[in-house]
């Protein structure tokens, strides 16, 4: 194998550097589809777990039900067709001197060649019981096989701690293991981090780290070299993000954006349209926005606050402020339903000032759409609310000065960047209801300025929350009927459970029918799900606006984003399948008019122990930040509710919650690198820059502004 010199030209993106053994065109294609297009990608396809295959078990001691490694000689092997089903069955009898055991492979006829008579093999697999005429006997079913190699060579799939990989397309774990070993032998990627940094943080170099993570020398749970290798890879990822952030921040501080000066007229306008007294937190947030907009570099601010904390009004006031100064302002909502709803609220707010509001979603078509696009392009329409339709081809603004993005994590990074590109660096306010612990927010969203609404508008009462199981269902149903009898609205929420949205919708439709025919016969029910279209959806929404005494059955969180101030109770089915932060966000949908309100978390049969304990936190706490921290601690920021949702996608190993200390270290080093405070050895600088460029490309415009 050719081993490229460390600072040879990087291969074009998508190419494997060096040929990998055992990689034909079909596999190459399959890997590429799974996102493995280079040798680096392959090494970054990290094991999901490990199997300790170090000690062979003497055949005499094998027990049914055990998964074991056996080292034995093949006494005989034959392949035949099963009488039924046309399956091929390969049978072998092996011995290690302590005893014999049968081995069977189904539909793997090549096994007769992998383990020919007389060969010595490692077998790793489950030991089962098989009944024969003469009674039960032990047998190994479909074990992994590897020939015991010549002295001086090491086996790959046995006699060591073995990595297990997630499938990559059609390529399974065993092949990936072979490829990883080949890649490590052939051309380990050159080190990208400067030596001073690695020494400062006590990190092994990259080839060593990859070697240890793919083929640990000791059991990973307790191994110091493994921990160091993992830290090395985590650090690299976090440093990549922090460097990109540091650059963006620096670039943005030099950027010149739309300046919207403070004016007395705008102030008067706000006082005129404001329907209530802002909370102190809202006033502070609005002041921060107004100051940013008046500053020469474009605003780039994250407004955090739980559902109901009053973020929307801050955005609307900012829009009116921008419009009053002669700019256009846009509000991007995550769904069609929400866009319509928000457009209506904004219209109500600015009508008194004689401002018009446009609505642009996929459902707006034909002449209406054409007229709207013309008005946006000419600047005649100052305010627009929409979905991602706002940044499609053909939508142009005359002078977009302010852009609010609601529930930012529902928008892809790329979509955001495209909308931003429509204006000349407009001021951007990103809103999220996911409370992100401050330390995390600063490090993950380090390129954003933060405003937080921790205080809620006056008169909010806590949502009384209870975890209940099946046994309590009749009482829960009686309670819901009581609420509806009193003229209030109630929610029943189902999680996404199936693979497809169609299947979920089907399940919700059936659930709705069951409820309508059974416990809630005679009560008006409205079903809301993600696949509802145009007229059907409008009808459902009209029903809801029609008022009280009604049940809303919803499939997903998105649909529950509706503002129904009269709703007093929510039942969440299979609550354990949601993240805590998500449940907290859901329950924020009830009690919005200040009435007493309830959230009942139905726990599925069998979801006890840790699951029940996790849910119990919601009974105790109403503090979204506390809940978010606990959620992170318990689940790690996986999907959903985790890192990816927050727009920090692309992480392959780092878990910013668990690796917070490393994240902070990475942030410090990114700062030093940005300021040029790092001493480089020969060639390091070039390798680091190439690495960072690749990172920048991978993250794309990782923040809303690229
Ligand atoms: P968020 O966008 O943070 O979920 P909203 O802006 O939708 O919250 O506010 C929730 C509800 O509270 C809305 O009905 C809104 O009109 C109302 N509200 C917001 N701020 C105040 C306030 N300062 N005083 C009274 N009601 C408010
Ligand atoms: Mg909102």
XYZ file of C-alpha atoms and ligand atoms in Angstrom:
734
model
C 0.000 0.000 0.000
C 1.225 3.463 -0.866
C 1.343 5.695 2.125
C 1.032 9.318 1.097
C 3.438 11.762 2.623
C 1.630 13.728 5.324
C 1.567 16.974 3.411
C 0.925 15.646 -0.072
C -1.942 17.286 -1.940
C -5.297 16.411 -0.474
C -7.350 14.278 -2.837
C -10.406 15.900 -4.416
C -13.475 15.609 -2.203
C -15.242 12.313 -2.637
C -12.181 10.307 -3.570
C -10.593 7.615 -1.491
C -7.006 8.410 -0.787
C -5.250 5.132 -1.411
C -7.042 2.025 -2.516
C -8.822 0.075 0.138
C -8.548 -3.672 0.061
C -11.763 -5.431 -0.791
C -13.604 -2.430 -2.194
C -15.295 -3.119 -5.516
C -17.518 -0.689 -7.414
C -20.784 -1.944 -5.851
C -19.509 -1.542 -2.327
C -17.955 1.775 -3.150
C -21.328 2.994 -4.398
C -23.134 1.651 -1.372
C -20.673 3.318 0.969
C -20.934 6.587 -0.919
C -24.699 6.525 -0.528
C -24.236 6.134 3.210
C -21.977 9.176 3.199
C -18.627 7.386 3.172
C -16.803 8.834 0.213
C -13.284 9.104 1.517
C -10.866 7.314 3.693
C -11.476 9.903 6.399
C -15.209 9.277 6.204
C -14.555 5.596 6.649
C -12.439 6.113 9.740
C -14.995 8.541 11.132
C -17.631 5.813 10.776
C -16.997 4.916 14.376
C -17.994 1.672 16.064
C -21.325 1.780 17.852
C -20.162 -0.839 20.352
C -17.505 -3.452 20.980
C -17.499 -7.182 21.609
C -14.938 -8.796 23.823
C -13.835 -11.772 21.760
C -10.585 -12.400 23.555
C -10.993 -15.695 25.390
C -12.129 -18.826 23.580
C -14.502 -20.966 25.619
C -13.660 -24.688 25.753
C -16.346 -26.512 23.791
C -17.008 -28.784 26.762
C -18.095 -25.744 28.800
C -20.445 -24.170 26.208
C -23.956 -23.452 27.427
C -27.146 -22.810 25.546
C -28.008 -19.118 25.317
C -24.398 -18.033 25.601
C -22.614 -15.929 22.967
C -19.124 -17.299 22.824
C -15.835 -17.494 20.977
C -14.667 -20.988 20.105
C -11.312 -21.939 18.600
C -11.619 -25.320 16.949
C -10.679 -27.616 14.072
C -13.279 -28.471 11.433
C -13.916 -32.202 11.388
C -16.378 -32.112 8.545
C -18.562 -29.658 6.640
C -21.287 -30.018 4.043
C -23.792 -27.782 2.324
C -27.291 -28.900 1.388
C -30.686 -27.487 0.410
C -33.302 -27.539 3.136
C -36.318 -29.622 2.214
C -38.668 -26.713 2.715
C -38.236 -23.117 1.658
C -35.247 -23.701 -0.612
C -32.825 -22.419 2.004
C -29.251 -23.575 1.912
C -27.956 -25.089 5.125
C -24.260 -25.476 5.825
C -23.460 -27.932 8.604
C -20.120 -28.385 10.266
C -18.815 -30.404 13.153
C -15.852 -28.880 14.964
C -13.693 -29.863 17.917
C -11.202 -28.148 20.195
C -10.062 -31.327 21.904
C -12.382 -30.883 24.888
C -15.500 -31.805 22.918
C -17.321 -31.537 19.569
C -20.020 -29.056 18.653
C -22.256 -28.654 15.617
C -22.257 -25.422 13.687
C -25.010 -24.377 11.281
C -25.214 -21.517 8.786
C -28.373 -20.701 6.898
C -28.130 -19.270 3.407
C -24.402 -18.775 3.579
C -23.227 -21.603 1.292
C -19.763 -20.030 1.015
C -19.133 -20.993 4.638
C -18.101 -24.438 3.419
C -15.175 -22.660 1.789
C -14.494 -20.326 4.724
C -14.232 -23.256 7.117
C -13.066 -26.244 5.073
C -12.449 -29.642 6.606
C -9.234 -29.770 8.565
C -8.895 -25.990 8.980
C -8.587 -24.305 12.325
C -11.131 -21.530 12.833
C -12.444 -18.996 15.273
C -16.213 -19.085 15.595
C -18.097 -16.325 17.342
C -21.820 -16.542 17.856
C -24.761 -17.710 19.861
C -25.007 -21.207 21.228
C -28.455 -22.679 20.763
C -30.292 -25.911 21.425
C -31.385 -28.120 18.584
C -33.690 -31.088 18.992
C -32.777 -34.317 17.198
C -34.231 -37.804 17.349
C -31.734 -38.696 20.015
C -32.551 -35.629 22.142
C -31.389 -32.028 22.505
C -27.915 -31.013 21.414
C -25.925 -27.791 21.486
C -25.231 -26.016 18.247
C -23.737 -22.687 17.149
C -26.063 -20.780 14.825
C -24.683 -18.531 12.092
C -21.438 -17.676 13.859
C -18.837 -15.286 12.473
C -15.924 -17.285 11.110
C -12.292 -16.484 10.717
C -9.433 -18.866 9.898
C -6.825 -18.960 12.619
C -3.994 -17.080 10.898
C -0.389 -18.139 10.448
C 1.875 -17.420 13.416
C 2.951 -13.795 13.413
C -0.358 -12.592 11.923
C -3.303 -11.295 13.905
C -6.906 -12.290 13.400
C -9.294 -9.426 12.824
C -12.685 -10.704 13.918
C -11.623 -12.825 16.872
C -9.076 -13.085 19.644
C -9.390 -9.380 20.410
C -11.870 -6.672 21.336
C -13.830 -6.331 18.154
C -15.648 -3.211 16.902
C -19.275 -3.477 15.800
C -20.442 -0.901 13.254
C -23.752 0.449 12.165
C -24.463 -0.785 8.649
C -23.476 1.586 5.880
C -26.043 0.978 3.172
C -25.595 -2.621 2.119
C -22.238 -2.906 3.811
C -22.395 -4.727 7.120
C -20.286 -4.619 10.243
C -17.851 -7.371 9.314
C -16.902 -5.806 5.999
C -16.620 -2.385 7.623
C -14.263 -3.890 10.190
C -12.069 -5.265 7.428
C -12.151 -1.910 5.637
C -11.290 0.019 8.789
C -8.327 -2.233 9.468
C -7.210 -1.827 5.841
C -7.584 1.940 6.024
C -5.519 2.134 9.197
C -2.773 0.051 7.615
C -2.883 1.789 4.259
C -3.046 5.502 4.873
C -3.989 6.895 8.236
C -4.975 10.538 7.805
C -2.205 12.969 8.665
C -2.305 14.773 11.981
C -4.131 18.078 11.704
C -3.755 19.597 15.163
C -0.587 21.464 16.111
C 1.685 19.658 18.556
C 1.522 22.428 21.179
C -2.220 21.994 21.337
C -2.072 18.213 21.538
C 0.545 18.322 24.255
C -1.298 21.058 26.097
C -4.456 18.979 26.197
C -2.763 15.600 26.552
C -4.185 14.244 23.312
C -2.735 11.364 21.300
C -2.138 11.968 17.598
C -4.781 11.162 15.032
C -3.524 7.834 13.636
C -3.068 6.541 17.179
C -6.523 7.756 18.208
C -8.221 6.135 15.222
C -6.292 2.914 15.825
C -7.401 2.744 19.435
C -11.005 3.677 18.795
C -11.451 1.102 16.038
C -9.397 -1.638 17.641
C -9.130 -0.980 21.377
C -6.178 -2.552 23.110
C -8.144 -3.004 26.350
C -11.836 -3.156 27.280
C -13.032 0.377 26.417
C -15.093 0.914 29.566
C -12.017 0.993 31.768
C -9.231 1.792 29.350
C -7.140 4.948 29.692
C -5.760 4.769 26.116
C -9.300 4.405 24.779
C -10.524 7.370 26.811
C -7.625 9.455 25.519
C -8.344 8.417 21.933
C -12.006 9.329 22.289
C -11.053 12.696 23.792
C -8.796 13.285 20.815
C -11.611 12.769 18.315
C -14.150 14.691 20.378
C -11.749 17.567 20.732
C -11.136 17.691 17.018
C -14.851 17.974 16.305
C -15.485 20.592 18.928
C -12.457 22.581 17.839
C -13.736 22.485 14.255
C -17.029 24.017 15.330
C -15.420 26.581 17.575
C -13.002 27.679 14.871
C -15.846 28.102 12.396
C -17.768 30.102 14.996
C -14.775 32.277 15.800
C -14.329 33.038 12.120
C -17.970 33.816 11.575
C -17.997 36.121 14.544
C -14.953 37.921 13.327
C -16.303 38.161 9.779
C -19.612 39.451 11.026
C -18.063 42.135 13.152
C -16.606 43.555 9.944
C -19.759 43.072 7.887
C -21.941 46.080 7.148
C -25.648 45.409 7.379
C -28.944 47.185 7.174
C -29.012 49.982 9.731
C -32.382 50.799 11.225
C -31.906 53.852 13.392
C -33.944 54.485 16.499
C -36.626 57.056 15.902
C -39.270 58.813 17.918
C -41.886 57.968 15.302
C -41.163 54.256 15.617
C -41.403 54.559 19.395
C -44.794 56.269 19.123
C -45.990 53.577 16.773
C -45.117 50.835 19.206
C -46.909 52.536 22.068
C -49.946 52.878 19.846
C -50.187 49.256 18.803
C -49.009 47.535 21.971
C -51.932 45.517 23.352
C -50.494 45.013 26.838
C -47.646 46.017 29.101
C -44.427 44.238 28.190
C -42.723 42.300 30.926
C -39.335 43.564 32.052
C -37.691 40.667 30.178
C -39.530 41.537 26.972
C -38.573 45.200 27.294
C -34.930 44.254 27.765
C -35.019 41.899 24.751
C -36.660 44.521 22.550
C -34.129 47.133 23.631
C -31.309 44.749 22.714
C -32.864 44.161 19.301
C -33.366 47.873 18.656
C -29.749 48.614 19.598
C -28.443 45.830 17.367
C -30.537 47.067 14.453
C -29.185 50.569 14.850
C -25.588 49.299 14.895
C -23.618 49.074 11.629
C -23.014 45.319 11.676
C -26.100 43.193 11.139
C -27.944 41.810 14.136
C -27.594 38.166 14.729
C -29.433 37.357 17.908
C -30.979 34.284 19.502
C -34.104 34.938 21.533
C -34.663 32.119 23.956
C -37.780 31.716 25.984
C -40.202 29.003 26.756
C -43.476 28.587 24.966
C -45.741 31.351 26.170
C -42.940 33.569 27.421
C -43.908 36.166 24.830
C -41.196 35.907 22.187
C -43.570 36.471 19.307
C -44.623 39.927 20.409
C -40.975 40.967 20.666
C -40.498 39.876 17.055
C -43.693 41.585 15.891
C -42.782 44.864 17.533
C -39.377 44.678 15.868
C -41.097 44.109 12.527
C -43.356 47.105 12.984
C -40.320 49.137 14.044
C -38.437 48.178 10.874
C -41.474 48.854 8.680
C -42.006 52.257 10.253
C -38.431 53.103 9.204
C -39.180 52.150 5.609
C -37.823 48.604 5.566
C -39.495 45.302 4.920
C -39.696 42.682 7.619
C -40.375 38.966 7.377
C -41.396 36.342 9.899
C -40.689 32.731 9.112
C -42.774 30.109 10.909
C -42.079 26.386 10.923
C -45.461 25.249 9.591
C -48.288 26.430 7.416
C -50.697 26.347 10.358
C -48.454 28.526 12.468
C -47.744 30.912 9.619
C -51.458 31.523 9.079
C -52.050 31.963 12.751
C -49.160 34.365 13.226
C -50.119 36.370 10.149
C -53.560 36.899 11.639
C -52.141 37.996 15.000
C -49.704 40.378 13.351
C -52.467 41.828 11.183
C -54.536 42.506 14.281
C -51.591 44.222 15.867
C -50.561 46.559 13.047
C -53.993 47.242 11.528
C -54.340 50.303 13.738
C -51.177 51.723 12.205
C -52.532 51.045 8.718
C -49.858 48.482 7.845
C -50.621 45.466 5.701
C -49.375 41.923 6.219
C -48.828 39.360 3.466
C -48.953 35.597 3.872
C -46.684 33.401 1.787
C -46.900 29.634 2.075
C -46.944 26.756 -0.370
C -50.734 26.946 -0.356
C -50.735 30.510 -1.693
C -50.940 30.015 -5.442
C -51.892 31.561 -8.761
C -52.860 35.214 -9.039
C -52.708 35.851 -5.325
C -49.150 34.566 -5.174
C -48.099 36.525 -8.216
C -49.471 39.771 -6.790
C -47.817 39.108 -3.449
C -44.418 38.440 -5.020
C -44.695 41.659 -7.003
C -45.445 43.640 -3.877
C -42.492 42.110 -2.073
C -40.196 42.814 -4.981
C -41.340 46.417 -5.319
C -41.280 47.035 -1.592
C -44.973 47.998 -1.530
C -45.713 45.346 1.081
C -43.841 46.048 4.321
C -44.669 42.926 6.337
C -44.849 39.276 5.416
C -45.319 36.075 7.363
C -44.606 32.731 5.782
C -43.061 29.312 5.828
C -39.915 28.238 4.024
C -41.768 29.335 0.881
C -40.292 32.724 1.761
C -36.891 31.788 0.439
C -37.841 29.919 -2.671
C -36.766 30.851 -6.130
C -38.685 33.857 -7.408
C -39.131 35.550 -4.039
C -37.266 38.837 -3.825
C -37.458 41.725 -1.413
C -36.873 45.358 -2.260
C -35.261 46.102 1.127
C -35.445 43.355 3.686
C -34.275 44.894 6.926
C -35.425 42.459 9.562
C -36.000 38.763 9.620
C -37.432 36.708 12.470
C -37.103 32.941 12.376
C -39.388 31.099 14.759
C -38.467 27.715 16.203
C -35.142 27.857 14.516
C -34.312 24.190 14.938
C -36.965 23.214 12.457
C -35.190 24.971 9.657
C -32.210 23.503 7.925
C -29.059 25.509 8.061
C -29.060 25.826 4.325
C -32.610 27.152 4.200
C -31.750 29.833 6.674
C -28.691 30.844 4.747
C -30.741 31.145 1.589
C -33.284 33.435 3.145
C -30.605 35.595 4.636
C -29.027 35.814 1.204
C -32.192 37.502 -0.068
C -31.484 40.643 1.842
C -28.300 42.585 2.110
C -27.319 41.272 5.515
C -30.665 41.930 7.188
C -30.961 41.906 10.948
C -31.809 38.407 12.049
C -33.637 37.340 15.169
C -33.781 33.611 15.720
C -36.324 32.400 18.253
C -36.270 29.131 20.072
C -38.456 27.689 22.779
C -35.908 25.017 23.581
C -34.210 26.230 26.709
C -30.517 25.698 26.208
C -28.347 25.871 29.303
C -26.322 29.046 29.067
C -22.894 27.445 28.999
C -23.984 25.233 26.132
C -25.637 28.067 24.285
C -22.511 30.171 24.496
C -20.354 27.410 23.174
C -22.675 25.945 20.572
C -24.214 29.192 19.460
C -21.109 31.145 20.196
C -21.636 33.255 17.107
C -25.014 34.540 18.261
C -25.883 37.186 20.783
C -28.338 35.946 23.359
C -31.536 37.372 24.764
C -33.455 35.271 27.245
C -37.050 35.604 28.400
C -37.046 33.754 31.678
C -39.955 35.595 33.178
C -43.428 34.783 31.930
C -46.221 37.255 31.220
C -48.272 37.967 34.350
C -50.994 35.636 35.522
C -49.451 32.369 34.339
C -50.094 29.424 36.624
C -48.034 26.244 36.605
C -49.432 23.377 34.571
C -50.241 20.714 37.146
C -48.535 17.606 35.810
C -49.177 13.975 36.738
C -47.745 10.713 35.435
C -50.416 8.021 35.135
C -50.549 4.440 33.885
C -53.198 2.354 32.124
C -54.989 1.571 35.357
C -55.868 5.228 35.748
C -57.266 5.608 32.241
C -60.982 5.553 33.171
C -60.406 8.352 35.686
C -58.374 10.331 33.180
C -61.185 10.001 30.641
C -63.785 11.090 33.168
C -61.649 14.110 33.972
C -61.405 15.091 30.309
C -65.184 14.814 29.892
C -65.560 17.068 32.915
C -63.298 19.697 31.375
C -65.196 19.606 28.104
C -68.549 19.734 29.923
C -67.276 22.944 31.508
C -66.686 24.353 28.000
C -62.919 23.963 27.866
C -60.709 22.439 25.194
C -58.472 19.448 25.782
C -55.581 17.977 23.820
C -54.694 14.338 23.297
C -51.235 13.981 21.787
C -49.751 10.893 20.168
C -46.033 10.482 19.591
C -44.511 9.645 16.254
C -44.032 5.933 16.547
C -44.000 4.391 13.132
C -41.418 4.542 10.423
C -43.577 6.577 8.104
C -45.801 9.568 8.495
C -48.517 7.680 6.634
C -48.494 4.935 9.241
C -48.590 7.479 12.046
C -51.482 9.292 10.480
C -53.285 6.018 10.102
C -52.715 5.256 13.783
C -54.015 8.677 14.804
C -57.099 8.379 12.613
C -57.860 5.050 14.238
C -57.227 6.384 17.716
C -59.554 9.265 16.969
C -62.278 6.914 15.792
C -61.849 4.802 18.890
C -62.158 7.822 21.144
C -65.172 9.135 19.256
C -66.951 5.794 19.425
C -65.995 4.957 22.983
C -65.194 7.167 25.961
C -65.957 10.444 24.206
C -69.059 9.547 22.274
C -71.068 12.685 21.635
C -68.177 15.092 22.241
C -66.841 17.091 19.301
C -63.406 15.838 18.263
C -60.955 17.460 15.873
C -58.080 15.509 14.417
C -54.917 17.321 13.390
C -52.052 15.578 11.676
C -49.116 16.382 9.469
C -50.640 15.088 6.265
C -53.727 17.248 6.283
C -53.967 19.460 3.275
C -55.607 22.752 2.358
C -59.352 22.546 2.726
C -59.315 19.710 5.208
C -56.955 21.600 7.423
C -58.897 24.839 7.109
C -62.034 23.035 8.159
C -60.279 21.591 11.191
C -58.940 24.983 12.192
C -62.322 26.623 11.763
C -63.807 23.991 14.057
C -61.174 24.766 16.646
C -61.720 28.486 16.502
C -65.386 27.674 16.867
C -64.760 27.279 20.557
C -64.946 25.239 23.650
C -66.063 21.854 24.845
C -63.871 20.174 22.317
C -61.106 17.588 22.085
C -58.099 18.049 19.802
C -56.346 14.850 18.822
C -52.900 15.584 17.408
C -50.137 13.422 16.034
C -47.142 15.606 16.277
C -45.699 18.456 18.197
C -45.982 20.752 15.240
C -49.729 20.626 15.132
C -49.873 21.349 18.823
C -48.072 24.589 18.059
C -51.548 26.043 17.684
C -52.558 28.779 20.015
C -55.776 27.673 21.721
C -56.026 29.928 24.731
C -59.078 28.032 26.016
C -57.311 24.693 26.320
C -57.020 23.534 29.906
C -55.780 19.959 29.751
C -53.431 17.798 27.767
C -53.007 14.056 27.775
C -49.798 12.761 26.234
C -49.925 9.122 25.201
C -46.763 6.994 25.474
C -45.148 9.907 27.231
C -41.914 8.007 27.823
C -41.187 8.196 24.106
C -40.798 11.961 24.256
C -37.830 13.864 25.569
C -38.422 15.787 28.782
C -37.770 19.112 27.125
C -40.242 18.232 24.411
C -42.918 17.292 26.959
C -42.309 20.509 28.795
C -42.762 22.406 25.583
C -45.949 20.501 24.819
C -47.564 21.221 28.141
C -46.898 24.904 27.604
C -49.800 24.729 25.156
C -52.428 24.572 27.868
C -53.549 27.204 30.311
C -52.559 30.027 28.020
C -55.434 32.256 29.055
C -54.390 31.945 32.682
C -56.895 29.261 33.633
C -56.004 26.338 35.877
C -54.522 23.641 33.688
C -53.334 20.045 33.700
C -50.971 17.809 31.835
C -51.349 14.061 32.190
C -48.468 11.930 31.015
C -49.674 8.445 30.179
C -46.908 5.958 30.622
C -47.052 2.765 28.562
C -47.217 -0.620 30.241
C -43.676 -1.677 31.043
C -42.307 1.872 31.078
C -41.369 1.964 34.725
C -38.137 2.345 36.621
C -35.869 4.842 34.932
C -38.588 5.967 32.509
C -41.033 6.690 35.307
C -38.390 8.501 37.293
C -37.487 10.640 34.323
C -41.111 11.661 33.797
C -41.513 12.431 37.489
C -39.229 15.447 37.050
C -42.029 17.115 35.120
C -44.355 16.654 38.082
C -41.854 18.491 40.278
C -40.412 21.200 38.044
C -41.778 23.938 35.790
C -38.364 25.371 35.029
C -37.531 24.712 31.401
C -33.835 25.292 31.947
C -33.650 22.757 34.757
C -35.587 20.266 32.651
C -33.365 20.811 29.640
C -30.249 20.243 31.683
C -31.630 17.046 33.149
C -32.770 15.879 29.730
C -29.293 16.402 28.359
C -27.725 14.626 31.279
C -30.011 11.613 30.954
C -30.204 11.185 27.231
C -27.251 12.953 25.781
C -28.065 15.290 22.967
C -29.102 12.663 20.468
C -32.071 13.067 18.215
C -34.650 14.226 19.009
C -34.399 17.052 21.462
C -30.669 17.067 21.178
C -27.824 18.655 19.416
C -28.990 18.005 15.925
C -32.250 19.756 16.612
C -30.331 22.734 17.806
C -28.649 23.132 14.502
C -25.267 21.904 15.596
C -25.476 19.022 13.153
C -22.596 17.102 11.759
C -21.172 15.881 15.031
C -20.086 12.275 14.873
C -18.733 11.615 18.315
C -18.835 14.693 20.502
C -21.694 15.143 22.908
C -21.551 18.771 23.986
C -23.508 18.059 27.154
C -21.206 15.306 28.325
C -18.090 16.858 26.865
C -18.686 20.334 28.182
C -15.185 20.629 29.654
C -13.640 19.734 26.308
C -16.013 22.119 24.578
C -14.757 24.954 26.730
C -11.146 23.961 26.114
C -11.854 23.868 22.373
C -13.383 27.327 22.608
C -10.262 28.667 24.319
C -7.985 27.154 21.682
C -10.157 28.426 18.855
C -9.770 31.912 20.309
C -5.983 31.535 20.480
C -5.815 30.197 16.940
C -8.001 33.007 15.669
C -5.775 35.588 17.336
C -2.623 33.912 16.019
C -1.319 33.014 19.473
C -0.308 29.455 18.594
C 3.240 28.486 17.677
C 3.389 26.252 14.620
C 5.973 23.647 13.763
C 6.947 23.163 10.119
C 4.053 22.078 7.926
C 1.507 22.210 10.763
C -0.080 25.420 9.686
C -0.827 24.137 6.167
C -2.306 20.884 7.428
C -4.417 22.694 9.980
C -5.741 25.160 7.400
C -6.632 22.342 5.014
C -8.410 20.553 7.829
C -10.319 23.667 8.825
C -11.323 24.366 5.235
C -12.745 20.845 5.046
C -14.616 21.498 8.265
C -16.030 24.739 6.998
C -17.225 22.951 3.877
C -18.770 20.153 5.884
C -20.605 22.447 8.231
C -21.658 24.605 5.326
C -23.004 27.789 6.694
C -23.267 26.260 10.094
C -24.722 29.353 11.616
C -27.636 31.101 9.952
C -25.202 33.361 8.175
C -22.461 31.527 6.358
P -44.071 32.556 22.639
O -43.916 33.053 21.246
O -42.895 32.836 23.502
O -44.503 31.138 22.724
P -46.260 34.320 22.631
O -45.573 35.527 22.162
O -47.063 33.538 21.656
O -45.223 33.369 23.332
O -47.128 34.730 23.894
C -48.037 33.847 24.487
C -49.294 34.573 24.837
O -49.033 35.527 25.851
C -49.888 35.297 23.663
O -51.278 35.107 23.681
C -49.494 36.743 23.922
O -50.449 37.623 23.383
C -49.472 36.822 25.439
N -48.529 37.787 25.971
C -47.260 37.969 25.549
N -46.656 38.946 26.263
C -47.556 39.393 27.151
C -47.544 40.401 28.178
N -46.460 41.153 28.415
N -48.661 40.585 28.896
C -49.753 39.832 28.669
N -49.832 38.882 27.726
C -48.767 38.649 26.971
Mg -43.867 31.281 19.530
